[in-house]
Short mmCIF file of C-alpha atoms and ligand atoms in Angstrom, two decimals:
data_model
loop_
_atom_site.label_atom_id
_atom_site.label_comp_id
_atom_site.label_asym_id
_atom_site.label_seq_id
_atom_site.Cartn_x
_atom_site.Cartn_y
_atom_site.Cartn_z
CA UNK A 1 27.99 113.46 145.57
CA UNK A 2 27.02 111.15 142.89
CA UNK A 3 29.24 112.10 139.86
CA UNK A 4 32.60 110.92 139.55
CA UNK A 5 33.66 114.48 138.30
CA UNK A 6 32.15 116.02 141.65
CA UNK A 7 33.47 113.44 144.10
CA UNK A 8 36.99 113.62 142.86
CA UNK A 9 36.71 117.46 143.77
CA UNK A 10 35.05 116.84 147.39
CA UNK A 11 35.38 113.31 148.48
CA UNK A 12 38.07 113.42 151.39
CA UNK A 13 38.34 117.19 151.52
CA UNK A 14 36.74 119.88 154.08
CA UNK A 15 37.67 123.01 154.20
CA UNK A 16 40.76 123.16 157.46
CA UNK A 17 38.53 123.52 160.73
CA UNK A 18 41.14 126.31 162.08
CA UNK A 19 41.78 128.09 159.43
CA UNK A 20 39.36 127.69 156.63
CA UNK A 21 42.10 126.82 154.10
CA UNK A 22 40.40 125.06 151.24
CA UNK A 23 43.32 123.14 149.54
CA UNK A 24 44.35 120.23 152.48
CA UNK A 25 47.30 121.78 154.65
CA UNK A 26 50.61 119.85 154.05
CA UNK A 27 50.72 118.27 157.76
CA UNK A 28 54.59 118.49 157.35
CA UNK A 29 55.23 116.69 160.75
CA UNK A 30 56.78 113.72 162.45
CA UNK A 31 55.05 113.62 165.38
CA UNK A 32 51.72 114.67 166.71
CA UNK A 33 51.69 115.95 170.67
CA UNK A 34 48.56 114.04 172.28
CA UNK A 35 48.70 116.08 175.82
CA UNK A 36 48.71 113.77 178.49
CA UNK A 37 50.11 110.34 179.40
CA UNK A 38 46.42 109.01 179.61
CA UNK A 39 45.47 110.02 175.96
CA UNK A 40 49.21 109.23 174.58
CA UNK A 41 48.37 105.70 176.13
CA UNK A 42 44.91 105.21 174.82
CA UNK A 43 45.94 106.30 170.94
CA UNK A 44 48.33 103.65 171.01
CA UNK A 45 46.09 101.38 172.71
CA UNK A 46 43.82 102.20 169.74
CA UNK A 47 40.97 103.25 172.14
CA UNK A 48 41.40 106.63 171.09
CA UNK A 49 41.20 108.78 167.80
CA UNK A 50 44.19 110.65 167.17
CA UNK A 51 47.52 110.82 165.12
CA UNK A 52 50.57 109.85 166.89
CA UNK A 53 53.62 109.38 164.45
CA UNK A 54 53.64 110.18 160.25
CA UNK A 55 55.02 106.82 159.88
CA UNK A 56 51.69 104.75 161.11
CA UNK A 57 49.31 108.05 159.67
CA UNK A 58 49.11 112.04 158.86
CA UNK A 59 45.97 113.93 158.48
CA UNK A 60 47.24 114.62 154.57
CA UNK A 61 47.72 111.80 153.76
CA UNK A 62 44.41 110.45 155.40
CA UNK A 63 42.56 113.02 153.19
CA UNK A 64 44.11 111.31 149.91
CA UNK A 65 43.02 108.02 151.12
CA UNK A 66 39.46 108.75 151.76
CA UNK A 67 39.12 110.55 148.52
CA UNK A 68 40.53 107.20 147.02
CA UNK A 69 38.39 105.23 149.20
CA UNK A 70 35.28 106.76 147.61
CA UNK A 71 36.29 106.80 144.24
CA UNK A 72 37.04 102.99 144.17
CA UNK A 73 33.83 102.53 146.36
CA UNK A 74 35.95 100.81 148.99
CA UNK A 75 35.77 100.63 153.00
CA UNK A 76 39.24 101.64 153.26
CA UNK A 77 42.44 102.57 151.74
CA UNK A 78 46.04 103.23 152.30
CA UNK A 79 48.53 105.07 150.55
CA UNK A 80 52.29 103.75 150.05
CA UNK A 81 55.56 105.92 148.94
CA UNK A 82 55.49 104.12 145.54
CA UNK A 83 53.33 101.32 143.82
CA UNK A 84 55.99 98.51 144.22
CA UNK A 85 55.82 99.44 148.43
CA UNK A 86 51.94 98.95 147.69
CA UNK A 87 52.53 95.81 145.90
CA UNK A 88 55.32 94.13 148.11
CA UNK A 89 52.90 95.25 150.93
CA UNK A 90 50.38 93.29 150.12
CA UNK A 91 52.30 90.54 149.37
CA UNK A 92 54.10 90.51 152.90
CA UNK A 93 50.94 91.60 154.77
CA UNK A 94 48.67 89.07 153.43
CA UNK A 95 50.45 85.72 152.58
CA UNK A 96 53.01 83.61 154.43
CA UNK A 97 55.03 81.01 153.38
CA UNK A 98 53.51 77.79 151.89
CA UNK A 99 50.76 80.18 150.04
CA UNK A 100 50.37 80.16 146.70
CA UNK A 101 50.06 83.51 144.28
CA UNK A 102 48.99 83.02 140.49
CA UNK A 103 49.04 85.91 138.12
CA UNK A 104 47.11 86.72 135.14
CA UNK A 105 49.83 88.49 132.55
CA UNK A 106 51.03 90.17 131.13
CA UNK A 107 52.08 92.65 134.19
CA UNK A 108 54.58 95.22 134.45
CA UNK A 109 57.98 93.64 134.61
CA UNK A 110 58.79 95.42 137.99
CA UNK A 111 55.49 93.98 139.66
CA UNK A 112 56.10 90.61 137.97
CA UNK A 113 59.88 90.40 139.24
CA UNK A 114 59.14 91.94 142.78
CA UNK A 115 56.40 88.95 142.98
CA UNK A 116 58.99 86.22 141.75
CA UNK A 117 61.86 87.46 143.80
CA UNK A 118 60.09 88.63 146.83
CA UNK A 119 57.60 85.83 146.87
CA UNK A 120 59.69 83.09 146.14
CA UNK A 121 62.49 84.15 148.70
CA UNK A 122 59.37 83.87 151.54
CA UNK A 123 58.44 80.66 150.82
CA UNK A 124 55.45 81.50 148.20
CA UNK A 125 55.12 80.28 145.20
CA UNK A 126 54.40 82.29 142.16
CA UNK A 127 52.45 80.91 138.89
CA UNK A 128 51.85 82.46 135.74
CA UNK A 129 48.47 81.20 134.60
CA UNK A 130 48.39 83.79 131.52
CA UNK A 131 48.47 80.62 128.63
CA UNK A 132 46.87 77.57 130.98
CA UNK A 133 44.08 79.84 132.38
CA UNK A 134 43.20 80.59 136.25
CA UNK A 135 41.31 77.36 136.99
CA UNK A 136 43.95 75.29 135.63
CA UNK A 137 46.57 76.87 138.13
CA UNK A 138 44.55 77.02 141.61
CA UNK A 139 45.46 74.56 143.90
CA UNK A 140 44.26 74.39 147.89
CA UNK A 141 47.22 76.23 148.58
CA UNK A 142 46.21 79.50 146.32
CA UNK A 143 45.45 82.21 148.40
CA UNK A 144 45.54 85.34 145.89
CA UNK A 145 45.20 85.83 142.34
CA UNK A 146 46.77 89.22 140.92
CA UNK A 147 45.86 90.78 137.54
CA UNK A 148 45.99 94.28 135.93
CA UNK A 149 42.95 95.73 134.71
CA UNK A 150 44.75 96.67 131.19
CA UNK A 151 48.05 95.23 131.18
CA UNK A 152 51.15 96.77 130.19
CA UNK A 153 52.54 96.85 127.75
CA UNK A 154 50.08 95.07 125.38
CA UNK A 155 46.95 96.06 126.90
CA UNK A 156 45.22 92.92 127.23
CA UNK A 157 42.13 92.68 129.64
CA UNK A 158 41.04 89.90 131.74
CA UNK A 159 37.14 89.53 132.69
CA UNK A 160 37.14 90.65 136.06
CA UNK A 161 34.01 89.48 137.17
CA UNK A 162 34.57 86.26 135.83
CA UNK A 163 37.79 86.19 137.73
CA UNK A 164 36.33 87.33 141.35
CA UNK A 165 34.25 84.28 140.94
CA UNK A 166 36.41 81.74 140.26
CA UNK A 167 38.88 82.94 143.05
CA UNK A 168 36.25 83.65 145.55
CA UNK A 169 34.80 79.96 145.25
CA UNK A 170 38.63 79.34 145.81
CA UNK A 171 38.40 81.02 148.84
CA UNK A 172 41.61 83.07 147.14
CA UNK A 173 42.13 86.94 147.28
CA UNK A 174 42.07 88.92 144.27
CA UNK A 175 44.40 92.09 143.55
CA UNK A 176 43.55 94.03 140.72
CA UNK A 177 46.23 96.89 139.58
CA UNK A 178 44.00 99.44 138.24
CA UNK A 179 46.59 101.83 137.30
CA UNK A 180 46.29 102.10 133.69
CA UNK A 181 42.28 102.43 134.21
CA UNK A 182 42.05 104.68 137.27
CA UNK A 183 38.39 105.01 138.84
CA UNK A 184 37.20 106.85 135.77
CA UNK A 185 37.06 104.26 133.12
CA UNK A 186 36.91 100.83 135.71
CA UNK A 187 35.98 100.09 139.61
CA UNK A 188 37.28 96.85 140.28
CA UNK A 189 35.57 96.33 143.30
CA UNK A 190 32.38 97.00 142.20
CA UNK A 191 33.17 93.37 139.73
CA UNK A 192 33.63 91.55 142.73
CA UNK A 193 37.68 91.79 143.38
CA UNK A 194 38.92 92.26 146.85
CA UNK A 195 41.88 94.84 146.80
CA UNK A 196 42.77 97.35 144.00
CA UNK A 197 45.92 98.92 143.64
CA UNK A 198 47.71 101.85 142.02
CA UNK A 199 50.46 103.10 141.33
CA UNK A 200 49.61 107.05 141.80
CA UNK A 201 52.75 107.62 140.04
CA UNK A 202 50.94 107.63 137.15
CA UNK A 203 47.13 109.14 136.22
CA UNK A 204 46.46 109.64 139.83
CA UNK A 205 49.09 112.32 140.34
CA UNK A 206 48.99 112.88 136.58
CA UNK A 207 51.94 115.79 136.15
CA UNK A 208 55.00 113.44 136.41
CA UNK A 209 56.06 115.10 139.22
CA UNK A 210 55.30 112.44 142.25
CA UNK A 211 55.80 109.05 143.33
CA UNK A 212 52.95 106.81 145.37
CA UNK A 213 50.99 103.82 145.73
CA UNK A 214 47.55 102.88 147.29
CA UNK A 215 45.77 99.85 147.82
CA UNK A 216 41.76 99.93 148.87
CA UNK A 217 39.28 97.33 149.88
CA UNK A 218 37.79 96.25 153.00
CA UNK A 219 38.66 97.44 156.29
CA UNK A 220 39.64 94.24 156.94
CA UNK A 221 42.41 93.63 154.49
CA UNK A 222 43.51 96.93 154.28
CA UNK A 223 44.26 96.94 157.59
CA UNK A 224 46.32 94.12 157.87
CA UNK A 225 48.53 95.27 154.78
CA UNK A 226 48.84 99.19 156.44
CA UNK A 227 49.87 97.30 159.76
CA UNK A 228 52.82 95.53 157.76
CA UNK A 229 53.29 97.91 155.01
CA UNK A 230 53.24 101.21 157.18
CA UNK A 231 54.22 99.78 160.47
CA UNK A 232 56.68 97.03 159.77
CA UNK A 233 58.36 98.20 156.53
CA UNK A 234 57.90 101.80 156.88
CA UNK A 235 56.57 102.58 153.35
CA UNK A 236 54.57 105.28 154.25
CA UNK A 237 53.93 108.25 151.73
CA UNK A 238 55.21 111.55 152.39
CA UNK A 239 52.69 114.45 153.38
CA UNK A 240 54.05 116.65 150.51
CA UNK A 241 53.63 114.18 147.88
CA UNK A 242 49.83 113.20 149.12
CA UNK A 243 49.02 116.77 148.62
CA UNK A 244 50.19 116.46 145.06
CA UNK A 245 47.94 113.54 144.65
CA UNK A 246 45.09 115.51 146.04
CA UNK A 247 45.48 118.57 143.95
CA UNK A 248 46.02 116.07 140.58
CA UNK A 249 42.86 113.81 141.45
CA UNK A 250 40.74 116.77 141.59
CA UNK A 251 41.18 117.13 137.18
CA UNK A 252 41.58 113.21 136.76
CA UNK A 253 38.34 112.71 135.27
CA UNK A 254 38.91 115.97 132.72
CA UNK A 255 42.30 114.44 131.71
CA UNK A 256 41.05 111.12 131.31
CA UNK A 257 38.93 112.06 128.81
CA UNK A 258 41.37 113.82 127.09
CA UNK A 259 43.93 111.02 127.38
CA UNK A 260 41.45 108.69 125.66
CA UNK A 261 40.37 111.33 123.07
CA UNK A 262 44.19 111.58 121.92
CA UNK A 263 44.71 108.10 122.19
CA UNK A 264 41.65 106.80 120.02
CA UNK A 265 43.04 109.27 117.62
CA UNK A 266 46.67 108.25 117.84
CA UNK A 267 45.68 104.55 117.56
CA UNK A 268 44.04 105.01 114.40
CA UNK A 269 46.24 107.01 112.79
CA UNK A 270 48.63 104.22 113.47
CA UNK A 271 46.28 101.75 112.12
CA UNK A 272 46.24 103.16 108.82
CA UNK A 273 50.23 103.57 108.56
CA UNK A 274 52.22 101.30 106.48
CA UNK A 275 55.50 101.24 108.75
CA UNK A 276 53.15 99.74 111.18
CA UNK A 277 52.14 95.90 111.53
CA UNK A 278 49.81 96.07 114.48
CA UNK A 279 48.46 98.39 116.90
CA UNK A 280 47.14 97.59 120.56
CA UNK A 281 44.24 99.46 121.74
CA UNK A 282 41.29 98.14 123.39
CA UNK A 283 39.00 100.82 121.61
CA UNK A 284 39.87 99.62 118.04
CA UNK A 285 37.33 97.14 116.66
CA UNK A 286 40.20 94.60 115.65
CA UNK A 287 41.59 94.57 119.07
CA UNK A 288 41.08 90.73 120.24
CA UNK A 289 38.97 91.83 123.30
CA UNK A 290 37.46 94.94 122.07
CA UNK A 291 34.15 93.60 123.04
CA UNK A 292 35.07 92.85 126.66
CA UNK A 293 36.59 96.19 126.63
CA UNK A 294 33.44 97.66 125.37
CA UNK A 295 31.38 95.86 128.41
CA UNK A 296 33.71 96.06 131.07
CA UNK A 297 35.34 99.80 130.61
CA UNK A 298 33.22 103.07 131.12
CA UNK A 299 33.86 106.38 129.12
CA UNK A 300 36.79 105.40 127.51
CA UNK A 301 39.48 102.93 126.40
CA UNK A 302 42.56 104.55 128.29
CA UNK A 303 45.67 106.59 127.01
CA UNK A 304 47.97 104.18 126.11
CA UNK A 305 48.56 102.31 122.93
CA UNK A 306 51.57 100.25 121.80
CA UNK A 307 52.42 99.33 118.07
CA UNK A 308 54.40 96.92 116.66
CA UNK A 309 56.61 98.09 113.43
CA UNK A 310 56.49 96.22 110.46
CA UNK A 311 60.16 96.04 110.44
CA UNK A 312 60.82 94.45 114.16
CA UNK A 313 63.97 95.69 114.85
CA UNK A 314 65.37 97.44 117.60
CA UNK A 315 67.46 99.61 115.13
CA UNK A 316 63.89 100.42 113.54
CA UNK A 317 62.48 101.40 116.72
CA UNK A 318 65.54 103.65 117.23
CA UNK A 319 64.96 105.54 114.37
CA UNK A 320 61.55 106.12 114.95
CA UNK A 321 61.85 106.95 118.86
CA UNK A 322 65.10 109.40 118.02
CA UNK A 323 63.04 111.62 115.25
CA UNK A 324 60.02 112.31 118.10
CA UNK A 325 60.07 115.84 118.94
CA UNK A 326 56.62 116.09 121.14
CA UNK A 327 56.40 112.65 122.83
CA UNK A 328 59.54 112.66 125.06
CA UNK A 329 61.44 109.04 125.32
CA UNK A 330 60.63 107.82 129.16
CA UNK A 331 59.14 104.96 130.84
CA UNK A 332 56.39 106.10 133.35
CA UNK A 333 52.94 106.80 132.17
CA UNK A 334 49.67 109.12 132.52
CA UNK A 335 51.18 112.37 132.53
CA UNK A 336 50.05 115.49 130.83
CA UNK A 337 52.84 115.52 128.29
CA UNK A 338 53.21 112.57 125.92
CA UNK A 339 55.61 109.70 126.52
CA UNK A 340 57.23 107.08 124.11
CA UNK A 341 59.37 103.82 125.57
CA UNK A 342 60.63 100.45 123.93
CA UNK A 343 59.67 98.13 126.53
CA UNK A 344 61.86 95.43 125.42
CA UNK A 345 65.05 97.82 126.38
CA UNK A 346 63.41 99.71 129.56
CA UNK A 347 60.32 98.61 131.19
CA UNK A 348 61.00 94.67 130.70
CA UNK A 349 64.02 94.53 130.03
CA UNK A 350 64.64 92.50 133.83
CA UNK A 351 61.95 90.35 132.53
CA UNK A 352 63.17 86.84 130.90
CA UNK A 353 63.66 86.98 127.14
CA UNK A 354 61.03 83.77 127.06
CA UNK A 355 58.45 85.70 128.89
CA UNK A 356 58.93 88.71 126.95
CA UNK A 357 58.31 86.75 123.59
CA UNK A 358 55.37 85.16 125.37
CA UNK A 359 53.63 88.24 126.26
CA UNK A 360 54.43 90.07 122.61
CA UNK A 361 57.50 92.36 124.06
CA UNK A 362 59.00 92.37 120.97
CA UNK A 363 62.01 94.49 119.49
CA UNK A 364 60.12 96.45 117.06
CA UNK A 365 57.15 97.24 120.02
CA UNK A 366 56.74 100.73 120.81
CA UNK A 367 54.60 102.24 123.78
CA UNK A 368 53.06 105.25 124.03
CA UNK A 369 51.44 107.42 126.96
CA UNK A 370 49.37 109.56 125.48
CA UNK A 371 49.42 113.22 127.16
CA UNK A 372 46.43 115.62 127.06
CA UNK A 373 47.97 117.82 124.04
CA UNK A 374 46.09 118.27 121.01
CA UNK A 375 45.59 115.01 119.01
CA UNK A 376 46.16 116.31 115.92
CA UNK A 377 49.67 117.63 116.87
CA UNK A 378 50.81 113.82 118.25
CA UNK A 379 49.54 112.71 115.09
CA UNK A 380 51.52 114.52 112.83
CA UNK A 381 54.57 114.23 115.19
CA UNK A 382 54.41 110.43 114.70
CA UNK A 383 53.49 111.05 111.09
CA UNK A 384 56.86 112.37 110.38
CA UNK A 385 58.84 109.56 112.62
CA UNK A 386 56.77 106.77 110.60
CA UNK A 387 57.30 108.15 107.44
CA UNK A 388 61.03 108.28 107.75
CA UNK A 389 61.39 104.37 108.48
CA UNK A 390 58.89 103.75 105.34
N1 PLP B 401 51.88 98.88 138.47
C1 PLP B 401 51.93 99.24 136.90
C2 PLP B 401 50.58 98.79 136.09
C3 PLP B 401 53.09 100.08 136.72
O1 PLP B 401 53.21 100.41 135.36
C4 PLP B 401 53.95 100.58 137.38
C5 PLP B 401 55.23 101.12 137.11
O2 PLP B 401 55.36 101.99 136.23
C6 PLP B 401 54.16 99.88 138.94
C7 PLP B 401 52.53 99.33 139.20
C8 PLP B 401 54.78 100.04 139.95
O3 PLP B 401 54.46 101.66 140.38
P1 PLP B 401 55.71 102.69 140.94
O4 PLP B 401 56.66 103.05 139.94
O5 PLP B 401 54.87 103.76 141.37
O6 PLP B 401 56.54 101.88 141.76
#
């Protein structure tokens, strides 16, 4: 199985040995009978293979973890009840008081807020290296470097091979949130990154009906995160949700191709409209990191587009958003349905005004998650909304 499209369908899944069921059964059970005291003791001691309690492991969830480890090229993966549970488990599982975490932004507002509040409450210093650069912010206490592979909402990139090399030379663990790219466009571990993280809620599920997160990397790192995040925090993914992700991932490569095609068409249209001042899309030649995007991403530039209105005011953004018919106003992203939001009043409303300004999250910024509808219909919807404010 060399092609991602084939692995997305088959990896981690086998017909059920007892019934032959092709779809992985939903193992809706809390505990697993272990038969004898001796076998129970061996499972609990880690001396025998076997399931014991779904907070620690469940066969449906394990199939999903195996599929994602395969797609990301990782030794191991662990699934969580949300992307946020995955992020907090990485932080709590791998860092100690006195450690420093450096991030290259902009990050999803919820992640930045969690790193800062949870980290700082537990004595972990959190440093924003976006402007000064990574090398300028590393200290002997730096233990972790955090990036997003395409950042939310202004779609910036970091050179992952470079970030990995600098961090590794310094002895720091690198974490890349690959939610926006998915393994279809980018596999961070192949660039030397240590851990890849997902909000599976987005493209991996793809249908806007399940919340989940995942971390993949080496057995050793993932084992520590699993122990803390599942054993102590209890952030495990439910088997019903794991089933939805297993099903969603089978069509991920097909959906990502349609998202990329639609987003490219939307970005080109927006760049030509007089009511739009700037378009953020790494596939456009004018994007400041277009060359890096061409080198680092494979098969497309993603399904997210954000743009800045010529009249950068909340009232004008409201006029445009409130006129859209095919794009539903909602946060989240990566669904087959197109979604639109105003980051300053929603996803980034809980980061400081200063941080919003530094990251280009203005009152006139609109973020689109381009779905798999026909691009012509999406462009027509945007045209009628933008024409009204021009
Ligand atoms: N990472 C990114 C890039 C996100 O956009 C989000 C949510 O929007 C998260 C992590 C958090 O994921 P979840 O909402 O599944 O907790």
